[in-house]
Tab-separated table of C-alpha atoms in Angstrom:
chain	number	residue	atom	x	y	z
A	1	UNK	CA	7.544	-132.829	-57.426
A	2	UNK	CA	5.065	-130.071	-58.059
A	3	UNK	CA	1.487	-129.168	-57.764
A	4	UNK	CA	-0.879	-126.631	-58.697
A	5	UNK	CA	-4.016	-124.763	-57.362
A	6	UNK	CA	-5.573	-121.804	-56.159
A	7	UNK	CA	-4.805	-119.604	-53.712
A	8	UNK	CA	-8.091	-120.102	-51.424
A	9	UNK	CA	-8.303	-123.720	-51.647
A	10	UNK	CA	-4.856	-123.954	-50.274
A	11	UNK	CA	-5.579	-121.439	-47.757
A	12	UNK	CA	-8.642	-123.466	-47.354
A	13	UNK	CA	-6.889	-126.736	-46.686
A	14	UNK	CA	-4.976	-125.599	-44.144
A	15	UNK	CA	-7.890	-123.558	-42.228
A	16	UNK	CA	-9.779	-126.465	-41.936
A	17	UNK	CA	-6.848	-128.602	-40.430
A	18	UNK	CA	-4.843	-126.296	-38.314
A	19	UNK	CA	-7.382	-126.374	-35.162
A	20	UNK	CA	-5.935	-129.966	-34.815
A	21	UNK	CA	-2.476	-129.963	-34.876
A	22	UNK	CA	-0.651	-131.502	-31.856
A	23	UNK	CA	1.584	-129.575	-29.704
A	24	UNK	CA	5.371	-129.310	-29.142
A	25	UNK	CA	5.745	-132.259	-27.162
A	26	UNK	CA	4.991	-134.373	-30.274
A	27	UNK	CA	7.076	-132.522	-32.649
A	28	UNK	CA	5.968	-134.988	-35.584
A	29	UNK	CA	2.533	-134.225	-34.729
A	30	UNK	CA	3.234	-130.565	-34.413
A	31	UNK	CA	2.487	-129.097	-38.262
A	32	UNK	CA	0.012	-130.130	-41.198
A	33	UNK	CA	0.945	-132.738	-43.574
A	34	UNK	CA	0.615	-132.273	-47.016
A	35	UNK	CA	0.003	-134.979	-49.516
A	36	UNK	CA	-0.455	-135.023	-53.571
A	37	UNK	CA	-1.664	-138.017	-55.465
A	38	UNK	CA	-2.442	-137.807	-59.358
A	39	UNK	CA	-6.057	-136.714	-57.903
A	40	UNK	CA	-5.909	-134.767	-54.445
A	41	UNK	CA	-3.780	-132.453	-52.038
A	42	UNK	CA	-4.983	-133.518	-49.064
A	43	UNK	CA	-3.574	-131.661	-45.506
A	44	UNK	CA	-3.716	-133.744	-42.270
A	45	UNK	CA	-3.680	-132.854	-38.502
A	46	UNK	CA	-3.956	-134.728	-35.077
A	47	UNK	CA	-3.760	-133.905	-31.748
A	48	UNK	CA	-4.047	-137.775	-31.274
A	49	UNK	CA	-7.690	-136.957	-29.759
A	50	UNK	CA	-8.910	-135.519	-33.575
A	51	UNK	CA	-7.717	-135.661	-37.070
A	52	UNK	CA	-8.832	-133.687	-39.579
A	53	UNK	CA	-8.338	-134.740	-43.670
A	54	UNK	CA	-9.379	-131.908	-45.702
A	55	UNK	CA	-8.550	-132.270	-49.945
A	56	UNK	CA	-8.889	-130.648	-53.138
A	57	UNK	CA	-8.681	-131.622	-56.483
A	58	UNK	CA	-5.770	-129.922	-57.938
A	59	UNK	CA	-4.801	-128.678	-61.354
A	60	UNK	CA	-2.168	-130.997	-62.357
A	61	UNK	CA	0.928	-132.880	-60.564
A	62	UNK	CA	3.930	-132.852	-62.260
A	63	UNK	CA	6.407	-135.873	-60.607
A	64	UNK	CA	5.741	-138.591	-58.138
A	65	UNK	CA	3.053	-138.442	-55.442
A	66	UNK	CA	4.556	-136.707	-52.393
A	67	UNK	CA	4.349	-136.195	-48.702
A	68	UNK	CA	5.559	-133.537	-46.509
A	69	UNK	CA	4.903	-131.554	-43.330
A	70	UNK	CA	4.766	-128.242	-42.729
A	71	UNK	CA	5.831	-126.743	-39.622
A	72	UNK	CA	3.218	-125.024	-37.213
A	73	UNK	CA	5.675	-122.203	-37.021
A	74	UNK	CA	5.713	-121.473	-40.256
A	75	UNK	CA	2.284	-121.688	-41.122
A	76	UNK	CA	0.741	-118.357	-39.831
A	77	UNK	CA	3.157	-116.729	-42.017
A	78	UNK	CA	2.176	-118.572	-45.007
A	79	UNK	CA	-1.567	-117.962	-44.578
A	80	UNK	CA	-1.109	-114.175	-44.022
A	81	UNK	CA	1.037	-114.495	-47.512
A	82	UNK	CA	-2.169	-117.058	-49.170
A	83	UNK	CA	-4.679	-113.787	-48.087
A	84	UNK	CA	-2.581	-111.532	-50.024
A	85	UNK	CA	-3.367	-112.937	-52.713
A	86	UNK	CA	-6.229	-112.966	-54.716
A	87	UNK	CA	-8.334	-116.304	-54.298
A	88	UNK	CA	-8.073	-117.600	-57.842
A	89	UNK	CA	-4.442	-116.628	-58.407
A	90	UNK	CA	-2.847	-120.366	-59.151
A	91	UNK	CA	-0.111	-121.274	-56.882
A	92	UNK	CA	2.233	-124.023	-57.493
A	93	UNK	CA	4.196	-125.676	-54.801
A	94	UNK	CA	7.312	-127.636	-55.710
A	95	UNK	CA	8.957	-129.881	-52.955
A	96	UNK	CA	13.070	-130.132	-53.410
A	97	UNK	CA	14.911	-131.835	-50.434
A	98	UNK	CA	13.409	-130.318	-47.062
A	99	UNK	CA	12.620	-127.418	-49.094
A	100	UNK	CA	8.664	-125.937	-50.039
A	101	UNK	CA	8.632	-123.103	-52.793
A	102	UNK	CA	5.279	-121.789	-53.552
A	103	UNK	CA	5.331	-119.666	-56.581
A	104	UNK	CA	2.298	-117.483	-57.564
A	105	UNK	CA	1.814	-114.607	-59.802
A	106	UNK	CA	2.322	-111.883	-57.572
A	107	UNK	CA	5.115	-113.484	-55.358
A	108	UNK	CA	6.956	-116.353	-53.936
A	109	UNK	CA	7.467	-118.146	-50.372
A	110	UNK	CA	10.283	-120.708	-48.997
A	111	UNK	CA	9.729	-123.086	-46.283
A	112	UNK	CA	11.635	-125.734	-44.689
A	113	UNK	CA	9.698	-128.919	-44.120
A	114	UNK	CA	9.768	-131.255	-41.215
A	115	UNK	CA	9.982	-134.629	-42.784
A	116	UNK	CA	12.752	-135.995	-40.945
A	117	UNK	CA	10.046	-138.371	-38.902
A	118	UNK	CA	7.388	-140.705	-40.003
A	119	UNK	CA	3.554	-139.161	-39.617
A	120	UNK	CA	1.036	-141.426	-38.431
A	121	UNK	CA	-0.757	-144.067	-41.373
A	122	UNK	CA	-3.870	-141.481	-41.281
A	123	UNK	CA	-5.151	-143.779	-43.609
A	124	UNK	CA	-4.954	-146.852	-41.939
A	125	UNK	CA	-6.464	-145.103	-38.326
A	126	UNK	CA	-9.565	-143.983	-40.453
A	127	UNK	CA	-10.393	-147.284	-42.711
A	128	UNK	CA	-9.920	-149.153	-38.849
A	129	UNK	CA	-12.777	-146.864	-37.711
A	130	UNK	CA	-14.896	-146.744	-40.485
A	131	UNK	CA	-15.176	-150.709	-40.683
A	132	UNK	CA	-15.749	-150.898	-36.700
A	133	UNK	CA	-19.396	-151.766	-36.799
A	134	UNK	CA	-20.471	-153.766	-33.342
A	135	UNK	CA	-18.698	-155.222	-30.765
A	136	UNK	CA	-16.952	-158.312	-30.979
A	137	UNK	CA	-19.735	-160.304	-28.517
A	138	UNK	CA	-22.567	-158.894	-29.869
A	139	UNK	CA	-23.580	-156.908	-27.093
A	140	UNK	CA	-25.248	-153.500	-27.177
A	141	UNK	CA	-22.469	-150.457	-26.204
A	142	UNK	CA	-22.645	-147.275	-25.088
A	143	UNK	CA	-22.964	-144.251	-26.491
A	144	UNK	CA	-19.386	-142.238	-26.428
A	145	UNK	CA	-19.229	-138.734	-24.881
A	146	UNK	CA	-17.921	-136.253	-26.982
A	147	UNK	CA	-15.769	-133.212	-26.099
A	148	UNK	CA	-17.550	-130.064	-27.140
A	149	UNK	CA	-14.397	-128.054	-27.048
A	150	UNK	CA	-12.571	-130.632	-29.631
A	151	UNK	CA	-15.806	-130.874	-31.679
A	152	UNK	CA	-15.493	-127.071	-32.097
A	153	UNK	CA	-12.311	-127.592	-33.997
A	154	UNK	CA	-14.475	-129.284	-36.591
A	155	UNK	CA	-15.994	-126.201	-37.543
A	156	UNK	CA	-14.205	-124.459	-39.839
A	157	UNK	CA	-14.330	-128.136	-42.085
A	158	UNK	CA	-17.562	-127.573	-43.652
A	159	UNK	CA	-20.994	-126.237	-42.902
A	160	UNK	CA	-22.381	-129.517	-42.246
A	161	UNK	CA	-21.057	-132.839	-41.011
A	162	UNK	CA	-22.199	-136.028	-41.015
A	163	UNK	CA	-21.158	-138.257	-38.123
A	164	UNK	CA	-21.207	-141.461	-37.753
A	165	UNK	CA	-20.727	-143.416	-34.322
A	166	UNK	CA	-19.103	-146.559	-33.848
A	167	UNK	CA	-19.794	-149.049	-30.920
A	168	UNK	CA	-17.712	-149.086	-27.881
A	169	UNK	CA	-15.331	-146.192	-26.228
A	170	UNK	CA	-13.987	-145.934	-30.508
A	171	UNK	CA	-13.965	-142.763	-32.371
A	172	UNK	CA	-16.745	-141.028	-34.450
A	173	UNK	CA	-16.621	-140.554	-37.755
A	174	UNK	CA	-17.473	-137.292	-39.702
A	175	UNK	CA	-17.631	-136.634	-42.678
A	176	UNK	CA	-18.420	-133.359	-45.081
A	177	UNK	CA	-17.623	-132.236	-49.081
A	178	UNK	CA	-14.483	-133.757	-49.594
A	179	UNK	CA	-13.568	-134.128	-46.028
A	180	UNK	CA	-13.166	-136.757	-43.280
A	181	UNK	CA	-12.386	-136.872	-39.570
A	182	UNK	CA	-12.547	-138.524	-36.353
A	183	UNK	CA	-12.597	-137.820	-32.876
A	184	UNK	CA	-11.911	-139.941	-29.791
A	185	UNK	CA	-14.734	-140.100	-27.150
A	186	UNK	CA	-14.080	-138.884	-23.393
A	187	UNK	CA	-13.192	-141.679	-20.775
A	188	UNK	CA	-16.482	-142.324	-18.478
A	189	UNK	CA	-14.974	-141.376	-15.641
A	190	UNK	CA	-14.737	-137.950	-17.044
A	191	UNK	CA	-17.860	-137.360	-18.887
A	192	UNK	CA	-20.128	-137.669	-16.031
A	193	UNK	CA	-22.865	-140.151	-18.166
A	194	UNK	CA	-24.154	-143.453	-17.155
A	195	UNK	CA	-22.582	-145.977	-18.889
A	196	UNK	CA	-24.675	-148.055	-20.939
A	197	UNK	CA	-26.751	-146.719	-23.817
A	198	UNK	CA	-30.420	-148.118	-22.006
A	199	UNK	CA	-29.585	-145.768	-18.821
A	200	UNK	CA	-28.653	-142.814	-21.328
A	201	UNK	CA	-31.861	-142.378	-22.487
A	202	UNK	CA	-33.383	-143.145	-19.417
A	203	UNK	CA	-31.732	-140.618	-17.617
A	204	UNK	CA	-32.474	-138.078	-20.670
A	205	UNK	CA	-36.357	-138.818	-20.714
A	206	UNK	CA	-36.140	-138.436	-17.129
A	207	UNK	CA	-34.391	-134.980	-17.410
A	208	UNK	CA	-36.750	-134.118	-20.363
A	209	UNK	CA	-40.210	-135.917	-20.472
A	210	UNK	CA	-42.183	-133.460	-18.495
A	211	UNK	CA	-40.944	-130.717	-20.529
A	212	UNK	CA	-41.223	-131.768	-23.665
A	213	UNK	CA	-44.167	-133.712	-23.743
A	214	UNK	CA	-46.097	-130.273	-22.023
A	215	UNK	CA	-47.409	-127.321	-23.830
A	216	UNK	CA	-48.213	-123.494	-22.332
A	217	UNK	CA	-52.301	-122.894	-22.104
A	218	UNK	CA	-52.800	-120.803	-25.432
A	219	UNK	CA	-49.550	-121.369	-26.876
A	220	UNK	CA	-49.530	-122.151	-31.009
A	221	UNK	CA	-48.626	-125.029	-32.265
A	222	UNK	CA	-44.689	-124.644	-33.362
A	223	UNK	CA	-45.373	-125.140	-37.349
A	224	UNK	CA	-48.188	-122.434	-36.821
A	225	UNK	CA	-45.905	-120.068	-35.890
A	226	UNK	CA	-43.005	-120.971	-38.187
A	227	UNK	CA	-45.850	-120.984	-41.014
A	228	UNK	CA	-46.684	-117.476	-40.290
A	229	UNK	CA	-43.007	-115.431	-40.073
A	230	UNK	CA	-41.210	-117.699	-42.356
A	231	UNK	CA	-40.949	-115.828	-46.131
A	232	UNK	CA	-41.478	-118.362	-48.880
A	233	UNK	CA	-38.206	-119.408	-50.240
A	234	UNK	CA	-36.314	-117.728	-47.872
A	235	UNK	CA	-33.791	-121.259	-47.753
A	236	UNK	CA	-30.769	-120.345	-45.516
A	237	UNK	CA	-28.662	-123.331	-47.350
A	238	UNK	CA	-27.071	-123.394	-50.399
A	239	UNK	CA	-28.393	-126.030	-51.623
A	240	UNK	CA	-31.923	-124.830	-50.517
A	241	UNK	CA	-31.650	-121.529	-52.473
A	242	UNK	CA	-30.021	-122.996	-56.114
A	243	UNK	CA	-33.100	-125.443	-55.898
A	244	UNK	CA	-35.790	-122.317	-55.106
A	245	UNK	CA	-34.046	-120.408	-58.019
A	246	UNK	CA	-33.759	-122.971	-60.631
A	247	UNK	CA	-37.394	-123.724	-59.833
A	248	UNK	CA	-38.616	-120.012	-60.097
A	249	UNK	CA	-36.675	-120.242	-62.968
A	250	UNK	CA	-38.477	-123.133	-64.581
A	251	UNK	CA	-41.723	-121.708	-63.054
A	252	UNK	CA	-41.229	-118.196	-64.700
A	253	UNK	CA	-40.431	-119.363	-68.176
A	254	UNK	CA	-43.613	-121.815	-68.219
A	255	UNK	CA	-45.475	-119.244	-67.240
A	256	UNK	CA	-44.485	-116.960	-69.670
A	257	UNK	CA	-44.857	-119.001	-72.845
A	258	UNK	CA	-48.399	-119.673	-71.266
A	259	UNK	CA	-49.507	-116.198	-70.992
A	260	UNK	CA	-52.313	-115.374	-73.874
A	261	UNK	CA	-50.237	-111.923	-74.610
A	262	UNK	CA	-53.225	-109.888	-74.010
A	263	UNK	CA	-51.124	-108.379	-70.777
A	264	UNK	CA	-47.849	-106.911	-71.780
A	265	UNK	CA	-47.386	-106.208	-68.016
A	266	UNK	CA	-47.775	-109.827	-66.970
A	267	UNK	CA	-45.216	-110.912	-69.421
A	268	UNK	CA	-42.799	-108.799	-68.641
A	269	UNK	CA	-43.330	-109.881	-64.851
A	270	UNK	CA	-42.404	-113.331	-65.864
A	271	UNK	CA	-39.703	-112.538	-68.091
A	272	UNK	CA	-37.851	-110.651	-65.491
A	273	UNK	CA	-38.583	-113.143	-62.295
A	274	UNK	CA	-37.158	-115.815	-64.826
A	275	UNK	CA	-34.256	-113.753	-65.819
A	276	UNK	CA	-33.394	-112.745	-62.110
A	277	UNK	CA	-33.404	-116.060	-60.678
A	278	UNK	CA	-31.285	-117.923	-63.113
A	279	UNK	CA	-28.549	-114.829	-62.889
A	280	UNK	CA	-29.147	-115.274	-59.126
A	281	UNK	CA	-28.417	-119.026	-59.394
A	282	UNK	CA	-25.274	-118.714	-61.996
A	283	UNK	CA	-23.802	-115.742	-59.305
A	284	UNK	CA	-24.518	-118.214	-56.426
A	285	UNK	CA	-22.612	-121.406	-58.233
A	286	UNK	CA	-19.989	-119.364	-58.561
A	287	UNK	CA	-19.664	-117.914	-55.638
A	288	UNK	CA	-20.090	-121.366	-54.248
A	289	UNK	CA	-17.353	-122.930	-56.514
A	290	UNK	CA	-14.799	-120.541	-55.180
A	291	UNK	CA	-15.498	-119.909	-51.692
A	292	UNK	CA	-17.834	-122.370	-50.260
A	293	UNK	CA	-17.819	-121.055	-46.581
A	294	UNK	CA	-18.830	-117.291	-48.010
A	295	UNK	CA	-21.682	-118.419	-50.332
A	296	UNK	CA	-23.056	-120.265	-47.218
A	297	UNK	CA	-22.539	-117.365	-45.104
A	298	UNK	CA	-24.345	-115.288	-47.875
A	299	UNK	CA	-27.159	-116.973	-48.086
A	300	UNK	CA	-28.119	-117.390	-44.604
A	301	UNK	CA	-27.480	-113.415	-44.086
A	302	UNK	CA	-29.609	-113.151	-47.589
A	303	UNK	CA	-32.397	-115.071	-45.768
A	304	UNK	CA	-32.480	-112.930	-42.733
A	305	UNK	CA	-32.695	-109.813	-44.885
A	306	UNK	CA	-35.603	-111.249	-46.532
A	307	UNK	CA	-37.318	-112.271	-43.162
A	308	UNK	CA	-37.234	-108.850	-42.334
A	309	UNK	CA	-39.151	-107.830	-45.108
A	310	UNK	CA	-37.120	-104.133	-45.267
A	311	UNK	CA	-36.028	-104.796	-48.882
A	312	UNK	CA	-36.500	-101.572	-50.037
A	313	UNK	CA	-34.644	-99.668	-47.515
A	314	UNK	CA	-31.833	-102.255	-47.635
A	315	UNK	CA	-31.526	-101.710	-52.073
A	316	UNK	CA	-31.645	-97.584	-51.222
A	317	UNK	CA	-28.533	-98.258	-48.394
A	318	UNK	CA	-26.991	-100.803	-50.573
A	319	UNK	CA	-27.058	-97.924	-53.968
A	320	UNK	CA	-26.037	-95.088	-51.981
A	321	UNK	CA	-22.766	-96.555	-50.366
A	322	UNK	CA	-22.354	-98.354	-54.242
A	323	UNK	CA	-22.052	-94.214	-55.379
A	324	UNK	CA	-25.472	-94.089	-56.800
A	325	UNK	CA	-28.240	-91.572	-56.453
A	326	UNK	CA	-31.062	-94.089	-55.369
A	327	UNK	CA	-33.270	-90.780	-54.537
A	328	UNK	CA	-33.553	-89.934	-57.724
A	329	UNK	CA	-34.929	-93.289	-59.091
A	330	UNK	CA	-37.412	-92.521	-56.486
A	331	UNK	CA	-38.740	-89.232	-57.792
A	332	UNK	CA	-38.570	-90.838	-61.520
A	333	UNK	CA	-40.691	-93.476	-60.445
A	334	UNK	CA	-43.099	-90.715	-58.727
A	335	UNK	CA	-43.017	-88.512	-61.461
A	336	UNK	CA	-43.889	-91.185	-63.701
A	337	UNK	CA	-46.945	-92.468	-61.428
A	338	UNK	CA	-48.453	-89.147	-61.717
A	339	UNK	CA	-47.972	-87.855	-65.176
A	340	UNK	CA	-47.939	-90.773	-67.292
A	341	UNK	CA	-44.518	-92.129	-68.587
A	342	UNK	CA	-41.482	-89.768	-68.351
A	343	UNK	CA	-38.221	-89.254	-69.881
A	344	UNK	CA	-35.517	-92.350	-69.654
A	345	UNK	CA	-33.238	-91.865	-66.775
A	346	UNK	CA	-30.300	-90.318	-68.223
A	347	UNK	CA	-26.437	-91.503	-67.624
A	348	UNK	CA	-26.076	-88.828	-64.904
A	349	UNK	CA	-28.946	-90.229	-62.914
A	350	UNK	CA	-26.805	-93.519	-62.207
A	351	UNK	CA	-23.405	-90.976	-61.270
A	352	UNK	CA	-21.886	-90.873	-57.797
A	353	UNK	CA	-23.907	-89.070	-55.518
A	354	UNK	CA	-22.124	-85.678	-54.635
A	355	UNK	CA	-22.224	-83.965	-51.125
A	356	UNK	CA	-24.991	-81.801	-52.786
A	357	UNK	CA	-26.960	-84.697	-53.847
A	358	UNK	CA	-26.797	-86.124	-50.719
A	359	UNK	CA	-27.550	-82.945	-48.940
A	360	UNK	CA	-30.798	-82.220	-50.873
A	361	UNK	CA	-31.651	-86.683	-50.664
């Protein structure tokens, strides 16, 4: 029974399931399952209070479909071994007996697996809670009270969830790119909250009316102000950012083929925004295709950069520590303003700064 797939998905599984694993009192709860079908690896946790189902499409599975769990004292060493390795080295696990080999280019790790006890029908617990609609009476439930402590646990599964919430004191459903999880609510006598969804929001618009419904004497309008510092295309989602770049894209090339050629400048303008954005967008897919979390984490740090509006002296930082000489595109470009157009930059323009050049810049 073997299986095959990168090195940061499967470190990726298991960092989005490990925050749930039960503890040593229920050793069959106390590890991540692993399961291959002809289309998924999926790893599972619970604590009994959440479960966490996180899969990837793998490369191929040679054998049966398989299930086995891997013991939460082995797994810090094997995610130490997954980051020494670099994210799109394959790695192919192969399942003999209690045994777990994972081979990859650069090395190979053993494990023994705990499957000597049944896991819990994951499947079963999450197809009960997804078809829990209403109560069986009819009547109108509460609204369940969620740990914030357990819902943390949830965040290394994806950037956004979607959650859905069933009636009664069942569990809530989330649900993100190629993941799925649930959590139990607290009991009422713990959380503190009225019990019945009407005195809820009651109690809420009596907490909040008077604030929210009141606005400071020469206070802006919110959207005023966000209209004013927000930068134009500055999206801080993924999604958000591929659609501003294929559209700038799209925008730069029309644009371009429209221009009456009587302004060399003005096509080359368009030429290059079109250029830039679709290399922009075919760097971000990738990026986003092999580490979701960091193209995320990219762009929103990309969008705060260009909130800032300090472009410039970010691309000078950014070329010095890359072993440029950004100074002296500077005094090309000045040169160039005042005389008229000046020599190409030679190669030694774009060599490591020395500690001379970097004395005199």
């Amino acid at each position: 029974m073997t299986v095959t797939l990168n090195a940061h998905q499967l470190g990726r599984l298991l960092e989005r399931t490990v925050g749930h694993i039960g503890d040593e009192a229920l050793p069959m709860l106390h590890g991540v399952l692993l399961e291959a079908d002809a289309t998924y690896l999926y790893a599972v946790a619970t604590d009994r209070y959440t479960l966490a189902v996180a899969r990837y499409r793998h490369h191929g599975l040679d054998g049966t479909p398989f299930a086995r769990t891997l013991p939460a004292r082995a797994l810090p060493a094997l995610r130490r071994w997954l980051t020494c390795l670099p994210g799109h080295d394959p790695v192919t696990l192969t399942l003999t007996g209690h045994k777990a080999r994972l081979a990859a280019p650069q090395g190979e790790m053993s494990l023994t697996t705990d499957d000597a006890q049944e896991y819990i029908d994951w499947r079963g617990l999450l197809r009960g809670i997804i078809k829990q609609t209403e109560n069986s009476d009819g009547t109108e439930t509460a609204c369940p009270v969620l740990d914030t402590d357990k819902i943390s646990r949830f965040g290394a599964a994806d950037t956004r969830l979607r959650m859905w919430v069933s009636p009664g004191r069942t569990a809530a459903l989330l649900a993100g790119e190629d993941f799925i999880g649930a959590q139990m609510p607290m009991r009422t006598m713990e959380s503190g909250f009225p019990t019945s969804l009407a005195d809820d929001l009651d109690h809420l618009h009596t907490l909040w009316d008077a604030t929210l419904t009141s606005a400071l004497a020469g206070t802006e309008p919110v959207s005023g102000v966000l209209a004013r510092y927000t930068v134009p295309g500055a999206s801080r989602t993924v999604a958000g950012i591929t659609k501003d770049l294929l559209h700038q894209t799209m925008r730069s090339t029309r644009d371009l083929f429209e221009e009456d050629g009587d302004s060399p400048t003005a096509l080359a303008a368009h030429a290059a925004s079109g250029v830039t954005a679709w290399s922009a967008y075919r760097y971000l897919e990738a990026l986003h295709r092999a580490d979701p979390k960091l193209a995320a984490q990219v762009v929103a740090e990309t969008a705060g950069e260009l909130d800032s509006g300090e472009l410039g002296e970010f691309a000078y930082d950014a070329a010095h520590a890359a072993g440029f000489n950004p100074q002296s595109w500077e005094d090309n470009t000045e040169t160039k303003t005042k005389t008229g157009p000046a020599a190409p930059v030679s190669v030694t323009d774009d060599a490591p700064v020395s500690d001379s050049d970097t004395a005199t810049s």
